[in-house]
Coordinates of C-alpha atoms in Angstrom, one line a residue:
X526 CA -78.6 13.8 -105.2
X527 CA -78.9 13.3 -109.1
X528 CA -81.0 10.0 -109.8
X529 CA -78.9 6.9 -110.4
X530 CA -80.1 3.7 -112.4
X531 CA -77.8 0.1 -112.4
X532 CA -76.6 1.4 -115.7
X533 CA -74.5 4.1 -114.2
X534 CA -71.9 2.2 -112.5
X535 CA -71.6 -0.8 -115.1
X536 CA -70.7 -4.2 -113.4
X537 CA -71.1 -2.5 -109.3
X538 CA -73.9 -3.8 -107.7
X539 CA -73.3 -2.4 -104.0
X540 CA -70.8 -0.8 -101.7
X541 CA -69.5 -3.1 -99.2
X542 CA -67.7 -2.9 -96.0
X543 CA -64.2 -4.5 -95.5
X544 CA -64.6 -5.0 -91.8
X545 CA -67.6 -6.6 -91.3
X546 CA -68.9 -7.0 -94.4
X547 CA -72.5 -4.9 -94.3
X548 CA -73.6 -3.9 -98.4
X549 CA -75.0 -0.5 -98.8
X550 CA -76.3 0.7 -102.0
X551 CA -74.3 3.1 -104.5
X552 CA -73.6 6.5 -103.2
X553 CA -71.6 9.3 -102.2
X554 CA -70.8 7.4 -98.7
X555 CA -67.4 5.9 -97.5
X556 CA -68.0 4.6 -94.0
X557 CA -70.2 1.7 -92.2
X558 CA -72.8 2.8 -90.2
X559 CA -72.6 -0.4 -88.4
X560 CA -68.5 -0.5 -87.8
X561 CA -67.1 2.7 -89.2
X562 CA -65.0 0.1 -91.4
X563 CA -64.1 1.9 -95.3
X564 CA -66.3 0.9 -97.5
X565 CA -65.0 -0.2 -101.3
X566 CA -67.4 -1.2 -104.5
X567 CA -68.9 -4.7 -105.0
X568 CA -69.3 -6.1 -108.5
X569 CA -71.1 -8.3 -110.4
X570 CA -69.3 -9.2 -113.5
X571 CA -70.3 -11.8 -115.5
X572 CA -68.3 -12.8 -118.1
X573 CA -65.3 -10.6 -119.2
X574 CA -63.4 -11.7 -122.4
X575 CA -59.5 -10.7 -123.0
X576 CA -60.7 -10.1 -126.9
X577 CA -63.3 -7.2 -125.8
X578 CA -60.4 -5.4 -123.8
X579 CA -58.0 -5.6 -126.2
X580 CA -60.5 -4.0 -129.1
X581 CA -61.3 -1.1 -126.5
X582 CA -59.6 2.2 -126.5
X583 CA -55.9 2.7 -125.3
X584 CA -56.8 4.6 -122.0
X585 CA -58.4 3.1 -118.6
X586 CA -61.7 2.9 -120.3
X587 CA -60.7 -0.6 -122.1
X588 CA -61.6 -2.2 -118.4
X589 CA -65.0 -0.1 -118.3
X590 CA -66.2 -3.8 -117.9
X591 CA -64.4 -4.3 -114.6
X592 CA -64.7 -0.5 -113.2
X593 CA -67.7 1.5 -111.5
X594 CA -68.7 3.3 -114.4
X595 CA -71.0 3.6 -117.2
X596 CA -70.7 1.6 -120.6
X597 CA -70.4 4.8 -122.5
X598 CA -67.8 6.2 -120.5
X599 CA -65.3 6.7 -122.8
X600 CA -67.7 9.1 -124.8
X601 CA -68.0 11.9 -122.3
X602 CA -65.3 14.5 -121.5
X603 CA -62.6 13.6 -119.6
X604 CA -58.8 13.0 -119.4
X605 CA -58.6 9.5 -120.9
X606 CA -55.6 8.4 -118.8
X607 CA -54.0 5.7 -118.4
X608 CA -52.0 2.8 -120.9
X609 CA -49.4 4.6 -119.9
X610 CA -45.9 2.7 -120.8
X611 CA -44.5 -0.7 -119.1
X612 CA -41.0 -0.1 -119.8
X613 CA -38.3 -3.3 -119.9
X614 CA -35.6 -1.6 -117.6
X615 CA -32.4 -3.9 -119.1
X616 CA -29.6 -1.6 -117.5
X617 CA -31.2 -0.8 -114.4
X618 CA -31.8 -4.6 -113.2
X619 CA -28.4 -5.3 -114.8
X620 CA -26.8 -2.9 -112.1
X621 CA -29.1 -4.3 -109.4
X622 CA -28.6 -8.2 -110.3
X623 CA -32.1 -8.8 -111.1
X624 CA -32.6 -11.1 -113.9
X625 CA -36.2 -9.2 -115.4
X626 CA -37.4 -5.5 -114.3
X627 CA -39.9 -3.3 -115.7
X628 CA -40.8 0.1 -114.6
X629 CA -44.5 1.0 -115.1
X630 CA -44.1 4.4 -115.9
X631 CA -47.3 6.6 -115.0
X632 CA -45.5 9.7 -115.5
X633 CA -47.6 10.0 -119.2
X634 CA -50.6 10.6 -117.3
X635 CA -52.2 13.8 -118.3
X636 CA -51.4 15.8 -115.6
X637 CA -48.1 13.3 -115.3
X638 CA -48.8 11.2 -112.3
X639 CA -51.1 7.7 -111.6
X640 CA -53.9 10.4 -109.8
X641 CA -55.3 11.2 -112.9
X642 CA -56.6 7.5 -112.8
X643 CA -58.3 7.3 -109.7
X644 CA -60.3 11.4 -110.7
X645 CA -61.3 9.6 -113.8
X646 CA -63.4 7.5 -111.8
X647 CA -64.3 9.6 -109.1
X648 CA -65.9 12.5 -111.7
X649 CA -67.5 9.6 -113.3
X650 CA -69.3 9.0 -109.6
X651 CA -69.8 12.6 -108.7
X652 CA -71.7 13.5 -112.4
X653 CA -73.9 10.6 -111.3
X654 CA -74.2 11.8 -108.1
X655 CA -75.4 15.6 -109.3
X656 CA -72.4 17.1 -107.9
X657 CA -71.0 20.7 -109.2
X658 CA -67.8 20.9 -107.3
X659 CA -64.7 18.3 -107.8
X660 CA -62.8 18.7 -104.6
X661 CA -60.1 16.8 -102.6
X662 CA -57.3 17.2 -100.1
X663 CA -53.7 16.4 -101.8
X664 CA -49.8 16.3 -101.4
X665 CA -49.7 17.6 -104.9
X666 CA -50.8 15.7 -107.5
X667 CA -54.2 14.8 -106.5
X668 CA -54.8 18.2 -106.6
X669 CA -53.2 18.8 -110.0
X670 CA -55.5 15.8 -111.2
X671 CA -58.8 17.3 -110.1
X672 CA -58.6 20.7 -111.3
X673 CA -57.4 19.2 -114.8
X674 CA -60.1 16.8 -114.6
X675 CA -63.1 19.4 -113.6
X676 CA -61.9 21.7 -115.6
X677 CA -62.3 18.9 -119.1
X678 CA -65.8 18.2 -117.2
X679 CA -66.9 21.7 -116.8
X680 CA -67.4 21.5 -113.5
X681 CA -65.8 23.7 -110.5
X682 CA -63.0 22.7 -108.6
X683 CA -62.2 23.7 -105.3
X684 CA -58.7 21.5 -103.8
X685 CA -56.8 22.1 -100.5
X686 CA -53.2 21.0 -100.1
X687 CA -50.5 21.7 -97.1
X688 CA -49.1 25.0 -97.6
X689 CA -45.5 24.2 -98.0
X690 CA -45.6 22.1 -101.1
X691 CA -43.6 21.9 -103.6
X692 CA -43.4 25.2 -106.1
X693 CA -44.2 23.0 -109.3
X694 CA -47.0 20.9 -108.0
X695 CA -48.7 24.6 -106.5
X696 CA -48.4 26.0 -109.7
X697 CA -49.6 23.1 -111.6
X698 CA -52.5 22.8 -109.5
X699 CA -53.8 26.4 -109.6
X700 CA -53.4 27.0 -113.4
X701 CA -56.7 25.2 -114.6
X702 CA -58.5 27.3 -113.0
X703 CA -60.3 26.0 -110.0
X704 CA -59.7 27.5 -106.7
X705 CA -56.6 26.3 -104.4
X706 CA -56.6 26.5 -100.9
X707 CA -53.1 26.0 -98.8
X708 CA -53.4 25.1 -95.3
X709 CA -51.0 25.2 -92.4
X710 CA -50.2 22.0 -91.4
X711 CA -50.0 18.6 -92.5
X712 CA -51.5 16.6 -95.3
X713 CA -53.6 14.8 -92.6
X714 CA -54.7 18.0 -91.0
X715 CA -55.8 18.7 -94.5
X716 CA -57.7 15.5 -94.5
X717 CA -59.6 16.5 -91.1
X718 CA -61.0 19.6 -92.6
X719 CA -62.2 18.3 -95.6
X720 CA -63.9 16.1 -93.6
X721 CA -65.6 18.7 -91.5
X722 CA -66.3 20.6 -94.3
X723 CA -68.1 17.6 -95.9
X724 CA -71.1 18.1 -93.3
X725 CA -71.2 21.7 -93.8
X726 CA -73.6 23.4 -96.0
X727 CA -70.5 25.3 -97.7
X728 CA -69.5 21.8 -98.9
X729 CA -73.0 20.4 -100.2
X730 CA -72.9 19.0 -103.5
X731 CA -69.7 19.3 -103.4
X732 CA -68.0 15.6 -104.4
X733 CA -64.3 15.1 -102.4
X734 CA -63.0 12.5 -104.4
X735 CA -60.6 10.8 -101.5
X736 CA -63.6 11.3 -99.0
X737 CA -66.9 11.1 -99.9
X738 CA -65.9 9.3 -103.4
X739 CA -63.3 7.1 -101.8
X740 CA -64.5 4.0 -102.5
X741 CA -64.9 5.0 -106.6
X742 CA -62.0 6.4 -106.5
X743 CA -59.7 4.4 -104.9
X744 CA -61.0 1.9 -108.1
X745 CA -58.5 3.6 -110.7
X746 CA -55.7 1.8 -109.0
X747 CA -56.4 -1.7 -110.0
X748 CA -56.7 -0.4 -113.7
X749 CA -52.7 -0.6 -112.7
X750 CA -52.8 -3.8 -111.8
X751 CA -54.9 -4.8 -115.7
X752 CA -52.6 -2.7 -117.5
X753 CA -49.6 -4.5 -116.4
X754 CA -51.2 -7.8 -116.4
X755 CA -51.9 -7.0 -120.1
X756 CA -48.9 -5.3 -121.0
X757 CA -47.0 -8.6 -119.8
X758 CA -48.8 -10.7 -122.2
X759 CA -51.9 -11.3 -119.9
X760 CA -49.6 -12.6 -116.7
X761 CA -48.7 -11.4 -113.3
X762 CA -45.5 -10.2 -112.4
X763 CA -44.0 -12.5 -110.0
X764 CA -43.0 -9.3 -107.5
X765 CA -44.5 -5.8 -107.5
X766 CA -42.6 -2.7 -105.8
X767 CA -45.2 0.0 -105.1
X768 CA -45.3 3.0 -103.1
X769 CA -47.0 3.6 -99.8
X770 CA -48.9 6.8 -98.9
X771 CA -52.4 6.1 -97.9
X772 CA -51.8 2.6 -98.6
X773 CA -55.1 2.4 -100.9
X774 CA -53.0 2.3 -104.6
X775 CA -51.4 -1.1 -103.2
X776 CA -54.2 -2.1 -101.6
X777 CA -56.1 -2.0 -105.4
X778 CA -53.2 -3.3 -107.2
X779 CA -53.9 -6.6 -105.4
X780 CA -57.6 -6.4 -105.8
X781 CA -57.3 -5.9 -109.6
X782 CA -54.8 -8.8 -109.8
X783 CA -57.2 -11.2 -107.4
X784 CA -60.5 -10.1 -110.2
X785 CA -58.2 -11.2 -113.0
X786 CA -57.6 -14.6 -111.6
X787 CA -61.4 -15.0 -110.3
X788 CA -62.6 -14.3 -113.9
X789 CA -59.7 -16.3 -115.6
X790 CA -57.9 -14.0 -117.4
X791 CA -54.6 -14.6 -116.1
X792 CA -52.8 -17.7 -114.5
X793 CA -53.6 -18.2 -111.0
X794 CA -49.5 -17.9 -109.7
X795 CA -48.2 -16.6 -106.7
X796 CA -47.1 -13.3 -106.3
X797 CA -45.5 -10.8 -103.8
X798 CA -46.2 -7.4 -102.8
X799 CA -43.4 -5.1 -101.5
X800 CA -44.7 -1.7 -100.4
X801 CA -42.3 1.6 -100.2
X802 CA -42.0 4.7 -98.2
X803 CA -39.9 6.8 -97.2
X804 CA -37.9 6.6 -93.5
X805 CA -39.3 10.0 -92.7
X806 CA -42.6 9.3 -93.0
X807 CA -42.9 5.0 -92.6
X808 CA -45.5 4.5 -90.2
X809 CA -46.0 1.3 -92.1
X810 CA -42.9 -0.1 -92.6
X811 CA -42.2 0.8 -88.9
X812 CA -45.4 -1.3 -88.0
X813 CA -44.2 -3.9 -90.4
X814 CA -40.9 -4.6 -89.0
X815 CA -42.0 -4.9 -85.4
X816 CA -44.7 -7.3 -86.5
X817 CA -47.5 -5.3 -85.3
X818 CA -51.3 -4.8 -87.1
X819 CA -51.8 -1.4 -85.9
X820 CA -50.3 1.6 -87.5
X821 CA -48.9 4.1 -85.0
X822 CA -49.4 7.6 -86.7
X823 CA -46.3 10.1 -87.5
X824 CA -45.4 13.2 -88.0
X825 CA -43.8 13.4 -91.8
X826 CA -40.7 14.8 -92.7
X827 CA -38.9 13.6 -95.4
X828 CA -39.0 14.9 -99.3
X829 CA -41.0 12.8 -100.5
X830 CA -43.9 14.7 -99.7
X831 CA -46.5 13.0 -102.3
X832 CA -45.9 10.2 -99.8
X833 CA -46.1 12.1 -96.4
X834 CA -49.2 10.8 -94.6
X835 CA -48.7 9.9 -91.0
X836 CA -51.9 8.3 -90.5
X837 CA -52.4 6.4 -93.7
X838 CA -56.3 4.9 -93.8
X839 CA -55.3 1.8 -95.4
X840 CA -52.0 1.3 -93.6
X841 CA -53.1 -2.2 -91.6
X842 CA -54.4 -3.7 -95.2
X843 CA -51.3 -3.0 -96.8
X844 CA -49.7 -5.4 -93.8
X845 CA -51.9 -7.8 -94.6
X846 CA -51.2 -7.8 -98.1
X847 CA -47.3 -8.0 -97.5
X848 CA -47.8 -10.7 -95.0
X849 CA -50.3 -12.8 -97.1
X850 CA -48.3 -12.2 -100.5
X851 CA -45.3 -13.2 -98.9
X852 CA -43.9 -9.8 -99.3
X853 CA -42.4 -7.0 -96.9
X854 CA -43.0 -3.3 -96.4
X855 CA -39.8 -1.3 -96.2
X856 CA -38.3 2.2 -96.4
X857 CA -34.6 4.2 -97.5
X858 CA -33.7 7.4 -96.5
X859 CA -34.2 10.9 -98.3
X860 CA -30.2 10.4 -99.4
X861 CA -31.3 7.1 -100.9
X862 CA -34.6 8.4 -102.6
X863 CA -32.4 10.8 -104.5
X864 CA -29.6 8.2 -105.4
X865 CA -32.8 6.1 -106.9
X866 CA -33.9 8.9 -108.9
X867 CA -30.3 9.3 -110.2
X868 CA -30.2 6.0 -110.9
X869 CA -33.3 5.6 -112.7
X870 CA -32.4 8.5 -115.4
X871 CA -29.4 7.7 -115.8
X872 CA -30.1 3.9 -116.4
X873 CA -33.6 4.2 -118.6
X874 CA -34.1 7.7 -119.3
X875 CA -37.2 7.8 -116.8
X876 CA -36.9 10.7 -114.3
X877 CA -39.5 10.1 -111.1
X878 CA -41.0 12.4 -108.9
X879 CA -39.9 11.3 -105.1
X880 CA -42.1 8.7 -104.9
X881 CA -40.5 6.8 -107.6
X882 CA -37.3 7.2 -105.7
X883 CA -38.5 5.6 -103.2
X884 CA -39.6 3.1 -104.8
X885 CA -36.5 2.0 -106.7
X886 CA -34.7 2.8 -103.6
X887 CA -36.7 0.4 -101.6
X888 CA -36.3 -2.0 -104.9
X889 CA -32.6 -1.6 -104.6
X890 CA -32.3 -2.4 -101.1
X891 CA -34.4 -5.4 -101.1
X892 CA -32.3 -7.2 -103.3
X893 CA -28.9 -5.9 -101.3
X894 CA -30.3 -7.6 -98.3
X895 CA -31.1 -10.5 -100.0
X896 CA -35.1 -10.4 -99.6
X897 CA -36.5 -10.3 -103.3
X898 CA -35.9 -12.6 -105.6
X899 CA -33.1 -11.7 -108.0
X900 CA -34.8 -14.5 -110.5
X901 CA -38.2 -13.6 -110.4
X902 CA -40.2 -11.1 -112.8
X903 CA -40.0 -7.9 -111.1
X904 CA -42.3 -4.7 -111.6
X905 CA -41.6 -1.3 -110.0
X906 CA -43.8 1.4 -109.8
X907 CA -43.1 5.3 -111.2
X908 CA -46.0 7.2 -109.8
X909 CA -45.0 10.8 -111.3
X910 CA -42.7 12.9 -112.8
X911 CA -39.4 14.5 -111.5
X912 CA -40.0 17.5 -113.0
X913 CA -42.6 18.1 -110.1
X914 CA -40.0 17.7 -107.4
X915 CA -36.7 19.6 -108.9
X916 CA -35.8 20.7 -105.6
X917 CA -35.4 16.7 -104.5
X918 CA -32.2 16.9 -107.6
X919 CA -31.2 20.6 -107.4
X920 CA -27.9 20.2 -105.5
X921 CA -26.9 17.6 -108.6
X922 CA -28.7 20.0 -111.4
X923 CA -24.9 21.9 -112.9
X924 CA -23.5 21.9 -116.1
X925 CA -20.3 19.6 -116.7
X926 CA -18.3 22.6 -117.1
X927 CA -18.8 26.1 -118.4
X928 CA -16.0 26.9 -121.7
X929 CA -15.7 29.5 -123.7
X930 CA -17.5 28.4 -127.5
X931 CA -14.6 26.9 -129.3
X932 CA -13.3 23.5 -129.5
X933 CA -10.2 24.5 -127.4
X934 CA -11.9 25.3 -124.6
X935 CA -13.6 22.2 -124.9
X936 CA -10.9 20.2 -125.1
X937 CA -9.1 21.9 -122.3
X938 CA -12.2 21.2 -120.0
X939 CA -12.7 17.4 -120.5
X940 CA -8.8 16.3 -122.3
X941 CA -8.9 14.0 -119.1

């Protein structure tokens, strides 16, 4: 392992573990010795001022201050994501009944979905760390992320992904370059052999960015969380719809808005976390609704396969985030994931991947069963883009009519 100084992860001081608390110093581990609880990045701060954010650069690397990584971050290569748009979604709540909505849209990423946030920071831990190989196991665009992201790096990339993905996201992933490695089976068999591989000398220095760098990389997400905070004119959004797959993007999103408040750059306010998945793959939601704390594993099957794992790591967090917030955890069907994604385009022009289905599907059937607040400032989440997951719309994808070329035709085809 490269040598580290304080200076290379900025404000972290420590890795510390949520279960029983035990601090560790920085490096390329994600579990307690002690408890086998995850372990996540501890931070000493001092003082953070809204002025020196605002004059940093329009990416994730204006909150450099708040993040595990180096203060001259934004100087080496890499994809710069993030500041991506907070869009004011007038028609869409209008056909809801919500009074405010706005869609954070992280389909401007680089590679066009919010991974390329959470890589950012992982390559930022594994060039510390001495590593050569970016590598990860992915429903699609994690994997797309990396190999972008070790590719602008100049390091290898080596990413493993179930073998019956979707077309676009296999393609996307294997074109920079990297190698790509489909498995038969599920994402979270795909997460069992990374972790094997991990302690095998074909995997040394090699940096997995959701294993070994879990607890860097699950960072990016609260750079979410200060993006909309910002972006709302440095408040929280009274509710927050966000998707559910390993739990740990929701779990951040409240950690980001909890450091804003602790260092007094937003209102301390209530606010309520919803989390979303889909019914074929809800091992949450299911454990949510029967009021339990442990999350019973599943077997996926649903489309929205960005969001099919069965045996999500952060699962009992993201219950005690819903329950603490005053929130819920809920999920639609595959029929309603595609009426969201309908909905979405044709209301604000923004066409989501699955994921963002489901999460304006879950969004739209909170507020038909009367359980978020039609009043209150409401944020949804758009983790990707549709035009990964065509297949999801395909059956709806036909032209209006097919006419000859000549206004005749035309007016034959639609005089009614």
């Amino acid at each position: 392992m490269a040598h580290t100084n304080a200076s290379d992860f900025g404000p972290a001081t420590g890795l510390s573990c949520r279960e029983c608390g035990a601090i560790y110093d920085l490096g390329p581990i994600f579990a307690c010795a002690e408890c086998f609880g995850p372990l996540e990045v501890a931070y000493d701060f001092g003082e953070v001022r809204r002025e020196d954010i605002e004059s940093g650069p329009t990416n994730i690397w204006r909150y450099r201050s708040l993040l595990p990584v180096p203060p001259d971050v934004a100087a080496k290569p890499n994809l710069q994501p993030g500041w991506t748009k907070l869009v004011r979604a007038d028609r869409l709540a209008a056909e809801l009944g919500l009074r405010s909505l706005h869609v954070k849209d992280d389909s401007g990423n680089p590679t066009h979905s919010f991974k390329d946030r959470v890589v950012a920071i992982a390559l930022e831990a594994a060039r510390t760390f001495g590593f050569h190989t970016l590598s990860c196991s992915s429903t699609g665009n994690l994997a797309g992320a990396v190999g972008a992201a070790a590719a602008r790096a100049g390091l290898d990339s080596c990413v493993f992904i179930p073998s019956d993905l979707e077309e676009a996201k296999i393609t996307m992933a294997s074109v920079y370059g990297g190698r790509l490695v489909g498995i038969e089976g599920t994402y979270d068999e795909v997460n069992r052999f990374c972790s094997e591989l991990i302690g095998d000398e074909l995997g040394e220095k090699w940096g997995f960015v959701n294993v070994n760098l879990r607890p860097y990389y699950a960072e990016g997400s609260k750079t979410l969380a200060y993006e909309i905070a910002e972006q709302l004119g440095w408040r929280l959004p009274e509710q927050i719809v966000i998707p559910v797959a390993s739990g740990s993007q929701l779990t951040k999103v409240d950690k980001g808005f909890r450091e804003l408040i602790r260092l007094g750059l937003v209102e301390d306010r209530p606010y309520k976390i919803f989390g979303a998945q889909a019914e074929g793959c809800s091992p949450v939601s299911q454990a949510y609704k029967a009021g339990q704390d442990v999350v019973q594993p599943v077997k996926p099957d649903t489309i929205a396969k960005s969001l099919a794992i069965g045996n999500p790591a952060d699962g009992p967090y993201v219950l005690d985030i819903a329950r603490r917030t005053g929130g819920a955890v809920e999920d639609v069907t595959d029929r309603e994931v595609v009426d969201a994604i309908r909905l979405l385009a044709r209301t604000e022009g923004i066409f989501a991947e699955t994921a963002g289905g489901v999460t304006v599907g879950v969004l739209a059937k909170l507020v038909r069963e009367g359980r978020l607040d039609p009043e209150a400032e409401t944020v949804v989440l758009n983790t990707g883009d549709g035009l990964k997951t065509l297949d999801a719309v395909a059956e709806h994808a036909r032209p209006s009519a097919v006419i000859r070329p000549s206004l005749a035709a035309f007016r034959a085809a639609f005089a009614n």
